[in-house]
Coordinates of C-alpha atoms and ligand atoms in Angstrom, one line a residue:
M1416 CA 10.7 -6.8 10.4
N1417 CA 8.7 -9.8 11.5
A1418 CA 9.9 -9.2 15.0
V1419 CA 7.4 -6.4 15.5
L1420 CA 4.5 -8.3 14.0
P1421 CA 2.5 -10.7 16.2
R1422 CA 2.1 -13.2 13.4
R1423 CA 4.9 -15.0 11.6
A1424 CA 3.9 -16.3 8.3
D1425 CA 5.6 -19.1 6.3
R1426 CA 4.4 -17.3 3.2
M1427 CA 4.3 -13.8 1.7
A1428 CA 2.6 -11.4 4.1
V1429 CA -0.7 -9.7 3.4
L1430 CA -1.8 -6.2 4.3
G1431 CA -5.5 -5.6 4.4
V1432 CA -6.7 -2.2 3.3
L1433 CA -8.9 -0.2 5.6
N1434 CA -9.5 3.2 4.2
V1435 CA -11.5 5.3 6.6
T1436 CA -12.1 8.0 4.0
P1437 CA -15.3 9.2 2.3
D1438 CA -13.7 9.1 -1.2
S1439 CA -11.0 6.4 -1.6
F1440 CA -11.3 5.0 -5.1
S1441 CA -12.0 1.4 -4.4
D1442 CA -13.6 1.1 -1.0
G1443 CA -14.4 4.7 -0.1
G1444 CA -17.5 5.2 1.9
R1445 CA -17.9 1.5 2.6
Y1446 CA -17.8 2.0 6.4
R1447 CA -20.2 4.6 7.7
T1448 CA -19.3 4.1 11.3
I1449 CA -16.2 3.1 13.3
D1450 CA -18.0 -0.1 14.2
D1451 CA -18.4 -1.0 10.5
A1452 CA -14.7 -0.3 9.9
I1453 CA -13.7 -2.4 12.9
S1454 CA -15.9 -5.3 11.9
W1455 CA -14.4 -5.3 8.4
A1456 CA -10.8 -5.2 9.9
E1457 CA -11.7 -8.1 12.2
Q1458 CA -12.8 -10.1 9.2
M1459 CA -9.6 -9.3 7.3
W1460 CA -7.6 -10.3 10.4
R1461 CA -9.5 -13.6 10.7
D1462 CA -8.8 -14.1 7.0
G1463 CA -5.1 -14.1 7.8
A1464 CA -3.8 -10.5 7.2
E1465 CA -0.5 -9.8 9.0
L1466 CA -1.3 -6.1 9.1
I1467 CA -4.4 -3.9 8.7
D1468 CA -3.4 -0.8 6.8
V1469 CA -5.5 2.1 8.1
G1470 CA -5.6 5.3 6.0
G1471 CA -7.5 8.5 6.6
E1472 CA -6.6 10.4 3.4
S1473 CA -7.4 9.3 -0.1
T1474 CA -4.5 9.0 -2.5
R1475 CA -6.8 8.4 -5.5
P1476 CA -5.6 10.4 -8.6
G1477 CA -7.1 13.9 -8.4
A1478 CA -8.1 13.7 -4.7
E1479 CA -7.8 16.9 -2.7
R1480 CA -5.9 16.8 0.6
V1481 CA -7.8 16.6 3.9
A1482 CA -7.0 18.7 6.9
V1483 CA -4.5 17.1 9.3
E1484 CA -7.0 17.3 12.1
A1485 CA -9.6 15.4 10.1
E1486 CA -7.1 12.8 9.0
T1487 CA -6.0 12.2 12.7
E1488 CA -9.6 12.1 13.9
R1489 CA -10.5 9.5 11.3
V1490 CA -7.7 7.1 12.0
V1491 CA -6.8 7.3 15.7
P1492 CA -10.1 5.8 17.2
V1493 CA -10.0 3.0 14.7
I1494 CA -6.3 2.2 15.4
R1495 CA -6.9 2.3 19.1
A1496 CA -9.8 -0.1 18.9
L1497 CA -7.9 -2.5 16.6
A1498 CA -4.8 -2.4 18.8
E1499 CA -6.9 -3.2 21.9
R1500 CA -8.2 -6.3 20.1
G1501 CA -4.6 -7.4 19.4
I1502 CA -4.8 -6.6 15.7
A1503 CA -1.6 -5.4 14.1
V1504 CA -2.0 -2.1 12.3
S1505 CA 0.0 0.0 9.9
I1506 CA -0.8 3.7 9.4
D1507 CA -1.1 4.8 5.8
T1508 CA -0.1 8.5 6.0
M1509 CA 2.4 10.9 4.7
R1510 CA 2.1 13.3 7.7
A1511 CA 4.5 13.0 10.6
S1512 CA 2.0 14.2 13.2
V1513 CA -0.6 11.6 12.0
A1514 CA 2.0 8.9 12.1
Q1515 CA 3.0 9.9 15.6
A1516 CA -0.6 9.9 16.9
A1517 CA -1.2 6.6 15.2
L1518 CA 1.9 5.0 16.8
A1519 CA 0.8 6.4 20.1
A1520 CA -2.6 4.7 19.6
G1521 CA -0.9 1.4 18.9
A1522 CA 0.1 1.3 15.2
L1523 CA 3.2 -0.8 14.6
V1524 CA 4.3 0.3 11.1
V1525 CA 4.3 3.5 9.1
N1526 CA 3.2 3.2 5.5
D1527 CA 4.2 6.4 3.8
V1528 CA 3.2 6.7 0.1
S1529 CA 5.4 9.7 -0.2
G1530 CA 8.5 7.8 0.8
G1531 CA 9.3 10.6 3.3
L1532 CA 8.9 13.4 0.7
G1533 CA 5.6 14.6 2.0
D1534 CA 6.7 15.7 5.4
P1535 CA 10.3 16.5 6.4
D1536 CA 9.6 15.5 10.0
M1537 CA 8.5 11.9 9.1
A1538 CA 12.1 10.5 9.3
R1539 CA 12.5 11.8 12.9
V1540 CA 9.2 10.2 14.0
V1541 CA 10.1 6.9 12.4
R1542 CA 13.7 7.0 13.8
D1543 CA 12.5 7.8 17.3
S1544 CA 9.9 5.0 17.4
G1545 CA 12.1 2.4 15.7
C1546 CA 9.1 1.1 13.7
P1547 CA 9.2 -0.3 10.2
W1548 CA 8.7 2.4 7.5
I1549 CA 7.3 1.5 4.1
L1550 CA 8.9 3.9 1.6
M1551 CA 6.8 4.0 -1.6
H1552 CA 8.0 5.6 -4.9
W1553 CA 6.1 8.9 -5.2
R1554 CA 6.5 12.1 -7.2
G1555 CA 3.8 14.4 -6.0
H1556 CA 0.3 14.8 -4.6
S1557 CA -2.8 13.2 -6.1
T1558 CA -3.9 16.5 -7.7
V1559 CA -0.8 16.6 -9.9
M1560 CA 0.5 13.0 -10.1
R1561 CA -1.0 12.4 -13.5
T1562 CA 1.3 15.1 -14.9
L1563 CA 4.4 13.5 -13.4
A1564 CA 4.1 10.1 -15.2
S1565 CA 7.1 10.7 -17.5
Y1566 CA 10.3 8.6 -17.4
D1567 CA 13.4 8.0 -19.4
D1568 CA 13.5 4.4 -18.2
V1569 CA 10.8 3.8 -15.5
V1570 CA 12.7 1.0 -13.7
A1571 CA 16.0 2.8 -13.6
D1572 CA 14.3 6.1 -12.6
V1573 CA 12.2 4.5 -9.8
L1574 CA 15.2 2.7 -8.4
S1575 CA 17.3 5.8 -8.4
E1576 CA 14.5 7.9 -6.8
L1577 CA 13.9 5.3 -4.2
G1578 CA 17.6 5.1 -3.6
Q1579 CA 17.5 8.8 -2.8
R1580 CA 14.7 8.2 -0.3
I1581 CA 16.7 5.4 1.3
D1582 CA 19.8 7.7 1.6
A1583 CA 17.7 10.5 3.1
A1584 CA 16.2 8.1 5.7
L1585 CA 19.6 6.7 6.7
A1586 CA 21.1 10.2 6.9
A1587 CA 18.3 11.1 9.3
G1588 CA 19.3 8.2 11.6
V1589 CA 16.7 5.7 10.5
D1590 CA 18.1 2.1 10.6
A1591 CA 18.3 0.2 7.4
T1592 CA 16.4 -2.7 9.0
Q1593 CA 13.4 -0.4 9.4
L1594 CA 13.0 0.1 5.7
I1595 CA 10.6 -1.6 3.3
L1596 CA 10.3 -0.5 -0.4
D1597 CA 7.3 -0.2 -2.7
P1598 CA 7.3 0.6 -6.4
G1599 CA 4.2 2.7 -6.0
L1600 CA 2.0 1.2 -8.8
G1601 CA -0.4 3.7 -10.2
F1602 CA 1.3 6.7 -8.5
A1603 CA 2.6 9.0 -11.2
K1604 CA 2.6 5.9 -13.4
K1605 CA 0.9 5.0 -16.7
P1606 CA -0.2 1.4 -17.1
E1607 CA 2.9 0.6 -19.2
H1608 CA 5.1 1.8 -16.3
D1609 CA 3.2 -0.4 -13.8
W1610 CA 3.7 -3.5 -16.0
R1611 CA 7.5 -2.7 -16.5
L1612 CA 8.0 -2.3 -12.8
L1613 CA 6.2 -5.6 -12.1
A1614 CA 8.2 -7.4 -14.8
E1615 CA 11.5 -6.0 -13.2
L1616 CA 10.5 -6.5 -9.6
G1617 CA 13.7 -8.5 -9.2
Q1618 CA 15.7 -5.3 -9.7
L1619 CA 13.9 -3.7 -6.8
Q1620 CA 14.4 -6.8 -4.6
A1621 CA 18.1 -6.6 -5.4
L1622 CA 18.4 -3.4 -3.4
G1623 CA 18.2 -5.7 -0.4
F1624 CA 15.1 -4.5 1.4
P1625 CA 11.8 -6.2 1.8
V1626 CA 9.4 -5.2 -1.0
L1627 CA 5.7 -4.5 -0.8
V1628 CA 3.4 -4.6 -3.9
G1629 CA 0.2 -2.6 -4.0
A1630 CA -1.8 -3.5 -7.1
S1631 CA -5.2 -4.2 -5.6
R1632 CA -8.0 -3.1 -8.0
K1633 CA -5.8 -0.5 -9.6
S1634 CA -6.6 1.1 -12.9
F1635 CA -3.8 -0.6 -14.9
L1636 CA -5.7 -3.8 -14.3
G1637 CA -8.9 -2.1 -15.4
S1638 CA -7.4 -0.9 -18.6
L1639 CA -5.9 -4.3 -19.4
L1640 CA -9.2 -6.1 -18.9
G1641 CA -11.6 -3.4 -20.2
D1642 CA -13.5 -4.3 -23.3
G1643 CA -11.9 -1.4 -25.1
R1644 CA -15.2 0.0 -26.4
P1645 CA -15.7 3.7 -26.0
D1646 CA -17.9 4.9 -23.2
P1647 CA -20.4 7.8 -23.8
A1648 CA -17.6 10.3 -23.1
G1649 CA -15.5 8.7 -25.9
A1650 CA -12.9 7.3 -23.5
S1651 CA -11.9 3.6 -23.8
R1652 CA -13.9 1.6 -21.3
S1653 CA -12.1 0.1 -18.4
R1654 CA -13.1 -3.0 -16.3
P1655 CA -15.0 -1.6 -13.2
V1656 CA -13.1 -1.5 -9.9
A1657 CA -15.4 -4.1 -8.3
E1658 CA -14.5 -6.6 -11.1
R1659 CA -10.7 -6.5 -10.7
E1660 CA -10.4 -9.0 -7.9
D1661 CA -9.3 -12.0 -10.0
A1662 CA -6.6 -9.9 -11.7
T1663 CA -5.5 -8.7 -8.3
T1664 CA -5.1 -12.3 -7.1
A1665 CA -3.0 -13.0 -10.2
I1666 CA -0.6 -10.2 -9.2
T1667 CA -0.5 -11.6 -5.7
A1668 CA 0.6 -15.0 -6.9
Y1669 CA 3.2 -13.4 -9.1
A1670 CA 4.5 -11.2 -6.3
A1671 CA 4.8 -14.3 -4.0
L1672 CA 6.6 -16.2 -6.7
R1673 CA 9.0 -13.3 -7.2
G1674 CA 9.8 -13.2 -3.5
A1675 CA 7.9 -10.0 -2.4
W1676 CA 7.6 -9.5 1.3
A1677 CA 4.0 -8.5 1.2
V1678 CA 1.0 -7.4 -0.9
R1679 CA -1.5 -4.7 0.1
V1680 CA -5.0 -5.8 -0.9
H1681 CA -8.7 -5.2 -0.3
Q1682 CA -9.7 -8.9 -0.3
V1683 CA -7.4 -10.6 2.2
R1684 CA -8.7 -14.1 1.9
A1685 CA -7.9 -14.5 -1.8
A1686 CA -4.4 -13.1 -1.3
V1687 CA -3.7 -15.4 1.7
D1688 CA -4.9 -18.3 -0.4
A1689 CA -2.7 -17.4 -3.3
A1690 CA 0.4 -16.8 -1.1
T1691 CA -0.2 -20.1 0.7
V1692 CA -0.5 -22.0 -2.6
V1693 CA 2.8 -20.5 -3.9
A1694 CA 4.5 -21.2 -0.6
A1695 CA 3.3 -24.9 -0.8
I1696 CA 4.7 -25.2 -4.3
E1697 CA 8.0 -23.7 -3.3
R1698 CA 8.3 -26.0 -0.3
A1699 CA 7.6 -29.0 -2.5
G1700 CA 10.3 -27.9 -4.8
K1701 CA 13.0 -27.8 -2.2
Ligands
LIG591 N1 -1.9 2.4 -2.8 C1 -2.8 3.1 -2.3 C2 -2.8 3.6 -0.9 N2 -1.7 3.3 -0.1 N3 0.4 2.2 0.1 C3 1.4 1.5 -0.4 N4 2.5 1.3 0.4 N5 1.4 1.1 -1.6 C4 0.3 1.3 -2.5 O1 0.4 0.9 -3.7 C5 -0.8 2.1 -2.0 C6 -0.7 2.5 -0.7 C7 -4.0 3.5 -3.1 O2 -5.0 2.5 -3.1 P1 -6.4 2.5 -2.2 O3 -7.1 3.8 -2.5 O4 -7.1 1.3 -2.6 O5 -6.0 2.4 -0.8

């Protein structure tokens, strides 16, 4: 995996989120121009990210799909500009044609939140390029995922469904060394599912693939830390998205301690610091 990345870290890796979408839940609309997006990516790169994860379609619960042309037009110019600057990029898409265009523009890794379910052609694109492929646990598109958060045993069910995605990838000719797994926190999951999956991260690691954790600013952190008082609509109040950074960093430290390959975060510097601290403790313990 590290062979394709220009940086080799002696700590857990960090992916910096660059959503070039008007409506992503946590940083949507932050960059009004390509130049804004590139400047922010450069900052995350200086802060030590191993990959900038560029996405052009929001996966926020309830989000409608964007047209494939719009998604491609959003991501390709940004990826090309970052690749020209020597910045390593992953493309966050579940569409094979977007992945293909992104790889042609210089992306190094495909981050597929659908784990290959969203587009039957994705496995071929990944196989032909030989790039790493992040397979996230996913059950359905954003408009319906809330209705799919039902499990007998969330850890066993996620492991078995990811196992099916691994089998499908291998059957399509993708090499096992290309695969990275992700439990898909917040995707067709209730908070109790997210916490169980984190508690049992070791079971996911035991499948033998690198593991990515994407917890940054997600709603299970908001509901844990909310003051619990009802808002005017009667719902229990959650900690606002912008105030979930410290909790995100706590998860980063935990993921590093549990041996995750990487975290995907909005604030790279805090994550790099946390991963560096954990690595120093681990080195001192050897
Ligand atoms: N989460 C989001 C988007 N892409 N990709 C992976 N591999 N894992 C995730 O958990 C993940 C992802 C949603 O978060 P955002 O809207 O902040 O990008």
